[in-house]
Amino acid sequence: MNSSNTQTTNKGLAAAKLILFSAIGFLFFFIPITLNGKSTIPLDHIVSWLRSDFSYGIQIYALIVIIAGGIYPFWKGTWHTSTTNKVLSVFKVLGVMTALMAFFSVGPAFLFEKDMLPFLFSKLVVPVGLIVPLGAIFLAFLISYGLLELAGILLQPIMKPIFKTPGKSAIDAVASFVGSYSVGLLITNKVYKSGQYSAKEAAIIATGFSTVSATFMVIVAKTLGLMEVWNLFFWSTLLITFIVTAITVRLPPLRSMDNEKTVADVDEIEGSRIQHALKEGLSVASQAEPLTKSIIQNTKDGMLMAMSILPSIMSVGLLGLLLAKYTPIFDWVGYLFYPFAWVLHLPDPMLVAKASATGLAEMFLPALIAAKSVFVTKFVIGVISISSILFFSASIPCILSTQIPISIRQILVIWYIRTLLTMAIATPVAFWVASA
């Protein structure tokens, strides 16, 4: 076989990999299908099937992952490398203890109210513990065979000027909305470790795109009685979340973070952008590792992330829920929002302020607090619970479990700014929807 035929064969094989493997990854993360009357992405169907048919076994699996996650920092010797790691390692040990309490139903009665340990273990830990490693398997198809590079070049003119991130970050954003923030963070962390994102870009993506999934948005809408305006609620929330992100990237602390990275973006494109994107995608596909090797590595990364996330959810999440329910701390934090809610003429501004503050503990708490309020308040709180993105029961521990260099103080500042901006933008939209 001469060299031209060999090149043609290699190009054909690379094209097949790019198209077939990327299509499989795209299918599992982005294409909703209907099974047994439920329409969602295939990854979610797999998780739901495992949870329904192997419920007890999955709980045992989650408990094992939590125990392994509590031991891992001490076994690897990373627990004392920084103050943050020391604190998180202690919380992971506490997470093991609370997980054992939840699994064996042992402990004070107040911890077993349905919105405490049962909620954390069954509604958060179990699905996240499945989604992260299963999602990692299918990530091999989505990000290892050229789709990320192809999308990056095509979407660069949109993402870079608006969000200050590479075009490939659009994949992270979509993965979060149709899949889960944990899947989005898994992508972000992997791309950051490969040197394709700077610390600033990774932090923007983690705090600006990695929100809860569309599936969980349905739960929020149902709780707040907003399903009658579901389409308006969903698209308003999506748009407002990204508008808020576009603003926060231009404010501290994100604005001043380190923007250096080892793999430079391709900013100047000669000739057709589509042709250049295809060429880059095919080049990556032709040089990619074998599928089995990529799946094994991604699964390992996913399991390590699950081991890091789950114990933190059980401890940090429980602390946030206890503070919200049994202390006035979120009433006090609410006073930081009250003047803005009052100026915006929101009905019951103190309720809006407190509900907004509780979102820091758990994104579902604002919906529970505002469930019996008037429509405008419920709409605004529904958008805030999703657009603020950052909460201690899950997303903040997830971010801190990655290698993205962002501190808790920076996360809190970003959360406050996002909540205020969301309140300001969502309020006129809520009044408009109410009058329509």
mmCIF file of C-alpha atoms in Angstrom, residues 50-278:
data_model
loop_
_atom_site.group_PDB
_atom_site.id
_atom_site.type_symbol
_atom_site.label_atom_id
_atom_site.label_comp_id
_atom_site.label_asym_id
_atom_site.label_seq_id
_atom_site.Cartn_x
_atom_site.Cartn_y
_atom_site.Cartn_z
ATOM 1 C CA LEU A 50 -29.598 1.067 38.833
ATOM 2 C CA ARG A 51 -31.251 2.955 41.681
ATOM 3 C CA SER A 52 -34.629 1.263 41.176
ATOM 4 C CA ASP A 53 -33.483 -2.305 40.482
ATOM 5 C CA PHE A 54 -30.428 -2.453 42.740
ATOM 6 C CA SER A 55 -31.395 0.033 45.438
ATOM 7 C CA TYR A 56 -29.788 -1.685 48.436
ATOM 8 C CA GLY A 57 -26.661 -2.684 46.511
ATOM 9 C CA ILE A 58 -26.197 0.900 45.286
ATOM 10 C CA GLN A 59 -26.473 2.201 48.851
ATOM 11 C CA ILE A 60 -23.751 -0.262 49.926
ATOM 12 C CA TYR A 61 -21.631 0.893 46.973
ATOM 13 C CA ALA A 62 -22.113 4.565 47.970
ATOM 14 C CA LEU A 63 -21.137 3.768 51.555
ATOM 15 C CA ILE A 64 -17.965 1.971 50.394
ATOM 16 C CA VAL A 65 -17.027 4.934 48.178
ATOM 17 C CA ILE A 66 -17.531 7.325 51.109
ATOM 18 C CA ILE A 67 -15.373 5.202 53.433
ATOM 19 C CA ALA A 68 -12.672 4.956 50.757
ATOM 20 C CA GLY A 69 -12.885 8.723 50.234
ATOM 21 C CA GLY A 70 -12.440 9.354 53.954
ATOM 22 C CA ILE A 71 -9.342 7.149 54.093
ATOM 23 C CA TYR A 72 -7.747 8.273 50.784
ATOM 24 C CA PRO A 73 -6.226 11.662 51.841
ATOM 25 C CA PHE A 74 -4.491 10.003 54.807
ATOM 26 C CA TRP A 75 -3.351 6.991 52.779
ATOM 27 C CA LYS A 76 -1.898 9.270 50.053
ATOM 28 C CA GLY A 77 -0.498 11.732 52.592
ATOM 29 C CA THR A 78 -2.200 14.738 50.951
ATOM 30 C CA TRP A 79 -4.300 15.690 53.984
ATOM 31 C CA HIS A 80 -1.638 18.000 55.476
ATOM 32 C CA THR A 81 -0.406 19.716 52.291
ATOM 33 C CA SER A 82 -2.534 22.847 52.902
ATOM 34 C CA THR A 83 -4.977 24.294 55.413
ATOM 35 C CA THR A 84 -7.858 23.686 53.008
ATOM 36 C CA ASN A 85 -6.849 20.036 52.605
ATOM 37 C CA LYS A 86 -6.616 19.612 56.379
ATOM 38 C CA VAL A 87 -10.112 21.026 56.884
ATOM 39 C CA LEU A 88 -11.611 19.025 54.011
ATOM 40 C CA SER A 89 -9.918 15.830 55.236
ATOM 41 C CA VAL A 90 -11.489 16.273 58.671
ATOM 42 C CA PHE A 91 -14.873 16.861 57.038
ATOM 43 C CA LYS A 92 -14.412 13.700 54.972
ATOM 44 C CA VAL A 93 -13.876 11.673 58.145
ATOM 45 C CA LEU A 94 -17.033 13.254 59.570
ATOM 46 C CA GLY A 95 -18.731 12.372 56.277
ATOM 47 C CA VAL A 96 -17.846 8.713 56.818
ATOM 48 C CA MET A 97 -19.392 8.852 60.274
ATOM 49 C CA THR A 98 -22.619 10.498 59.093
ATOM 50 C CA ALA A 99 -22.859 8.076 56.152
ATOM 51 C CA LEU A 100 -22.609 5.116 58.536
ATOM 52 C CA MET A 101 -25.319 6.714 60.671
ATOM 53 C CA ALA A 102 -27.535 7.222 57.610
ATOM 54 C CA PHE A 103 -27.007 3.690 56.296
ATOM 55 C CA PHE A 104 -27.593 1.925 59.624
ATOM 56 C CA SER A 105 -30.258 4.434 60.839
ATOM 57 C CA VAL A 106 -28.341 5.064 64.058
ATOM 58 C CA GLY A 107 -28.214 8.456 65.715
ATOM 59 C CA PRO A 108 -30.324 11.317 67.109
ATOM 60 C CA ALA A 109 -33.888 11.462 65.792
ATOM 61 C CA PHE A 110 -33.566 15.036 64.509
ATOM 62 C CA LEU A 111 -30.890 13.901 62.030
ATOM 63 C CA PHE A 112 -33.359 11.474 60.482
ATOM 64 C CA GLU A 113 -36.034 13.962 59.571
ATOM 65 C CA LYS A 114 -36.648 13.612 55.833
ATOM 66 C CA ASP A 115 -34.779 16.834 54.975
ATOM 67 C CA MET A 116 -31.601 15.817 56.824
ATOM 68 C CA LEU A 117 -29.533 12.601 56.523
ATOM 69 C CA PRO A 118 -32.133 10.707 54.438
ATOM 70 C CA PHE A 119 -32.216 13.592 51.934
ATOM 71 C CA LEU A 120 -28.420 13.881 51.731
ATOM 72 C CA PHE A 121 -27.763 10.155 51.404
ATOM 73 C CA SER A 122 -30.657 9.105 49.138
ATOM 74 C CA LYS A 123 -31.267 12.216 47.049
ATOM 75 C CA LEU A 124 -27.729 13.559 46.650
ATOM 76 C CA VAL A 125 -25.015 11.038 47.515
ATOM 77 C CA VAL A 126 -26.467 7.999 45.739
ATOM 78 C CA PRO A 127 -27.192 9.681 42.365
ATOM 79 C CA VAL A 128 -23.942 11.716 42.384
ATOM 80 C CA GLY A 129 -22.016 8.569 43.326
ATOM 81 C CA LEU A 130 -23.418 6.878 40.229
ATOM 82 C CA ILE A 131 -23.367 9.792 37.807
ATOM 83 C CA VAL A 132 -19.694 10.723 38.309
ATOM 84 C CA PRO A 133 -18.037 7.350 37.542
ATOM 85 C CA LEU A 134 -20.630 6.334 34.915
ATOM 86 C CA GLY A 135 -20.346 9.760 33.329
ATOM 87 C CA ALA A 136 -16.564 9.374 33.316
ATOM 88 C CA ILE A 137 -16.888 6.223 31.191
ATOM 89 C CA PHE A 138 -18.858 8.019 28.499
ATOM 90 C CA LEU A 139 -16.644 11.097 28.785
ATOM 91 C CA ALA A 140 -14.017 9.006 27.011
ATOM 92 C CA PHE A 141 -16.217 9.145 23.908
ATOM 93 C CA LEU A 142 -17.077 12.815 24.308
ATOM 94 C CA ILE A 143 -13.729 14.481 24.990
ATOM 95 C CA SER A 144 -10.994 12.134 23.756
ATOM 96 C CA TYR A 145 -11.630 11.886 20.019
ATOM 97 C CA GLY A 146 -11.651 15.413 18.659
ATOM 98 C CA LEU A 147 -15.136 16.768 19.462
ATOM 99 C CA LEU A 148 -13.808 19.070 22.190
ATOM 100 C CA GLU A 149 -11.225 20.614 19.858
ATOM 101 C CA LEU A 150 -13.684 20.864 16.965
ATOM 102 C CA ALA A 151 -16.320 22.581 19.111
ATOM 103 C CA GLY A 152 -13.667 24.806 20.657
ATOM 104 C CA ILE A 153 -12.608 26.299 17.340
ATOM 105 C CA LEU A 154 -16.192 26.680 16.076
ATOM 106 C CA LEU A 155 -17.488 28.366 19.247
ATOM 107 C CA GLN A 156 -14.419 30.478 20.015
ATOM 108 C CA PRO A 157 -15.964 33.672 18.515
ATOM 109 C CA ILE A 158 -18.903 33.343 20.958
ATOM 110 C CA MET A 159 -17.361 32.046 24.183
ATOM 111 C CA LYS A 160 -14.157 34.109 24.267
ATOM 112 C CA PRO A 161 -15.589 37.639 24.001
ATOM 113 C CA ILE A 162 -18.646 36.968 26.183
ATOM 114 C CA PHE A 163 -17.356 34.620 28.892
ATOM 115 C CA LYS A 164 -13.548 34.958 28.562
ATOM 116 C CA THR A 165 -13.276 31.171 28.132
ATOM 117 C CA PRO A 166 -12.258 28.958 25.182
ATOM 118 C CA GLY A 167 -14.909 27.690 22.791
ATOM 119 C CA LYS A 168 -14.554 24.153 24.163
ATOM 120 C CA SER A 169 -16.050 25.378 27.471
ATOM 121 C CA ALA A 170 -19.450 25.273 25.741
ATOM 122 C CA ILE A 171 -19.259 21.484 26.146
ATOM 123 C CA ASP A 172 -18.918 21.911 29.928
ATOM 124 C CA ALA A 173 -21.860 24.305 30.053
ATOM 125 C CA VAL A 174 -24.192 22.029 28.097
ATOM 126 C CA ALA A 175 -23.057 18.941 30.052
ATOM 127 C CA SER A 176 -24.007 20.659 33.311
ATOM 128 C CA PHE A 177 -27.461 21.730 32.152
ATOM 129 C CA VAL A 178 -28.520 18.457 30.531
ATOM 130 C CA GLY A 179 -26.484 16.149 32.752
ATOM 131 C CA SER A 180 -25.226 17.380 36.118
ATOM 132 C CA TYR A 181 -22.811 19.879 37.658
ATOM 133 C CA SER A 182 -20.653 16.942 38.762
ATOM 134 C CA VAL A 183 -20.296 15.818 35.127
ATOM 135 C CA GLY A 184 -19.521 19.388 34.052
ATOM 136 C CA LEU A 185 -16.864 19.684 36.785
ATOM 137 C CA LEU A 186 -15.412 16.320 35.793
ATOM 138 C CA ILE A 187 -14.905 17.664 32.259
ATOM 139 C CA THR A 188 -13.544 20.997 33.509
ATOM 140 C CA ASN A 189 -11.060 19.395 35.901
ATOM 141 C CA LYS A 190 -9.794 16.979 33.252
ATOM 142 C CA VAL A 191 -9.317 19.736 30.663
ATOM 143 C CA TYR A 192 -7.669 21.993 33.283
ATOM 144 C CA LYS A 193 -5.215 19.260 34.293
ATOM 145 C CA SER A 194 -4.290 18.789 30.626
ATOM 146 C CA GLY A 195 -3.264 22.465 30.446
ATOM 147 C CA GLN A 196 -6.025 23.541 28.057
ATOM 148 C CA TYR A 197 -7.711 25.814 30.642
ATOM 149 C CA SER A 198 -6.015 28.438 32.773
ATOM 150 C CA ALA A 199 -6.886 28.707 36.477
ATOM 151 C CA LYS A 200 -9.074 31.714 35.653
ATOM 152 C CA GLU A 201 -10.920 29.904 32.844
ATOM 153 C CA ALA A 202 -11.454 26.768 34.940
ATOM 154 C CA ALA A 203 -12.777 28.881 37.838
ATOM 155 C CA ILE A 204 -15.147 30.776 35.508
ATOM 156 C CA ILE A 205 -16.512 27.514 34.139
ATOM 157 C CA ALA A 206 -16.789 25.844 37.569
ATOM 158 C CA THR A 207 -18.594 28.790 39.191
ATOM 159 C CA GLY A 208 -20.480 30.054 36.138
ATOM 160 C CA PHE A 209 -21.642 27.029 34.153
ATOM 161 C CA SER A 210 -21.668 24.038 36.527
ATOM 162 C CA THR A 211 -25.228 24.432 37.765
ATOM 163 C CA VAL A 212 -27.807 21.754 38.489
ATOM 164 C CA SER A 213 -29.260 19.723 35.645
ATOM 165 C CA ALA A 214 -32.448 20.442 33.745
ATOM 166 C CA THR A 215 -33.908 17.374 35.462
ATOM 167 C CA PHE A 216 -33.427 18.950 38.889
ATOM 168 C CA MET A 217 -34.837 22.217 37.572
ATOM 169 C CA VAL A 218 -38.099 20.338 37.008
ATOM 170 C CA ILE A 219 -38.136 19.384 40.701
ATOM 171 C CA VAL A 220 -37.619 23.038 41.679
ATOM 172 C CA ALA A 221 -40.393 24.147 39.312
ATOM 173 C CA LYS A 222 -42.772 21.508 40.683
ATOM 174 C CA THR A 223 -42.045 22.503 44.276
ATOM 175 C CA LEU A 224 -42.724 26.164 43.479
ATOM 176 C CA GLY A 225 -45.805 25.456 41.348
ATOM 177 C CA LEU A 226 -44.175 26.844 38.203
ATOM 178 C CA MET A 227 -44.769 23.932 35.827
ATOM 179 C CA GLU A 228 -47.549 25.884 34.113
ATOM 180 C CA VAL A 229 -44.882 28.297 32.885
ATOM 181 C CA TRP A 230 -42.130 25.653 32.569
ATOM 182 C CA ASN A 231 -40.794 26.769 29.192
ATOM 183 C CA LEU A 232 -40.591 30.417 30.265
ATOM 184 C CA PHE A 233 -39.012 29.401 33.570
ATOM 185 C CA PHE A 234 -36.441 27.083 31.975
ATOM 186 C CA TRP A 235 -35.288 29.404 29.201
ATOM 187 C CA SER A 236 -35.336 32.466 31.482
ATOM 188 C CA THR A 237 -33.183 30.619 34.002
ATOM 189 C CA LEU A 238 -30.787 29.415 31.313
ATOM 190 C CA LEU A 239 -30.397 32.907 29.830
ATOM 191 C CA ILE A 240 -30.139 34.685 33.198
ATOM 192 C CA THR A 241 -27.517 32.195 34.450
ATOM 193 C CA PHE A 242 -25.293 32.903 31.447
ATOM 194 C CA ILE A 243 -25.870 36.679 31.600
ATOM 195 C CA VAL A 244 -24.816 36.645 35.262
ATOM 196 C CA THR A 245 -21.732 34.606 34.341
ATOM 197 C CA ALA A 246 -20.820 37.097 31.598
ATOM 198 C CA ILE A 247 -20.940 39.891 34.207
ATOM 199 C CA THR A 248 -19.101 38.090 37.023
ATOM 200 C CA VAL A 249 -16.103 37.244 34.824
ATOM 201 C CA ARG A 250 -15.483 40.990 34.573
ATOM 202 C CA LEU A 251 -15.573 41.485 38.352
ATOM 203 C CA PRO A 252 -13.184 40.408 41.118
ATOM 204 C CA PRO A 253 -12.211 37.801 42.183
ATOM 205 C CA LEU A 254 -12.511 36.068 38.783
ATOM 206 C CA ARG A 255 -11.170 39.045 36.836
ATOM 207 C CA SER A 256 -7.789 38.956 38.575
ATOM 208 C CA MET A 257 -7.101 35.190 38.626
ATOM 209 C CA ASP A 258 -4.097 33.632 36.872
ATOM 210 C CA ASN A 259 -4.791 33.269 33.144
ATOM 211 C CA GLU A 260 -1.644 31.367 32.114
ATOM 212 C CA LYS A 261 -1.869 27.861 30.589
ATOM 213 C CA THR A 262 0.409 25.423 28.816
ATOM 214 C CA VAL A 263 -1.785 24.749 25.765
ATOM 215 C CA ALA A 264 -2.566 27.950 23.885
ATOM 216 C CA ASP A 265 -5.924 28.586 22.211
ATOM 217 C CA VAL A 266 -6.080 28.899 18.461
ATOM 218 C CA ASP A 267 -7.316 32.477 18.083
ATOM 219 C CA GLU A 268 -6.296 33.383 14.551
ATOM 220 C CA ILE A 269 -7.837 31.149 11.910
ATOM 221 C CA GLU A 270 -6.677 31.335 8.305
ATOM 222 C CA GLY A 271 -9.303 30.314 5.781
ATOM 223 C CA SER A 272 -12.522 28.509 6.709
ATOM 224 C CA ARG A 273 -13.132 28.125 10.450
ATOM 225 C CA ILE A 274 -15.192 24.969 9.774
ATOM 226 C CA GLN A 275 -12.382 23.378 7.749
ATOM 227 C CA HIS A 276 -9.837 24.277 10.421
ATOM 228 C CA ALA A 277 -12.090 22.835 13.143
ATOM 229 C CA LEU A 278 -12.506 19.577 11.209
#
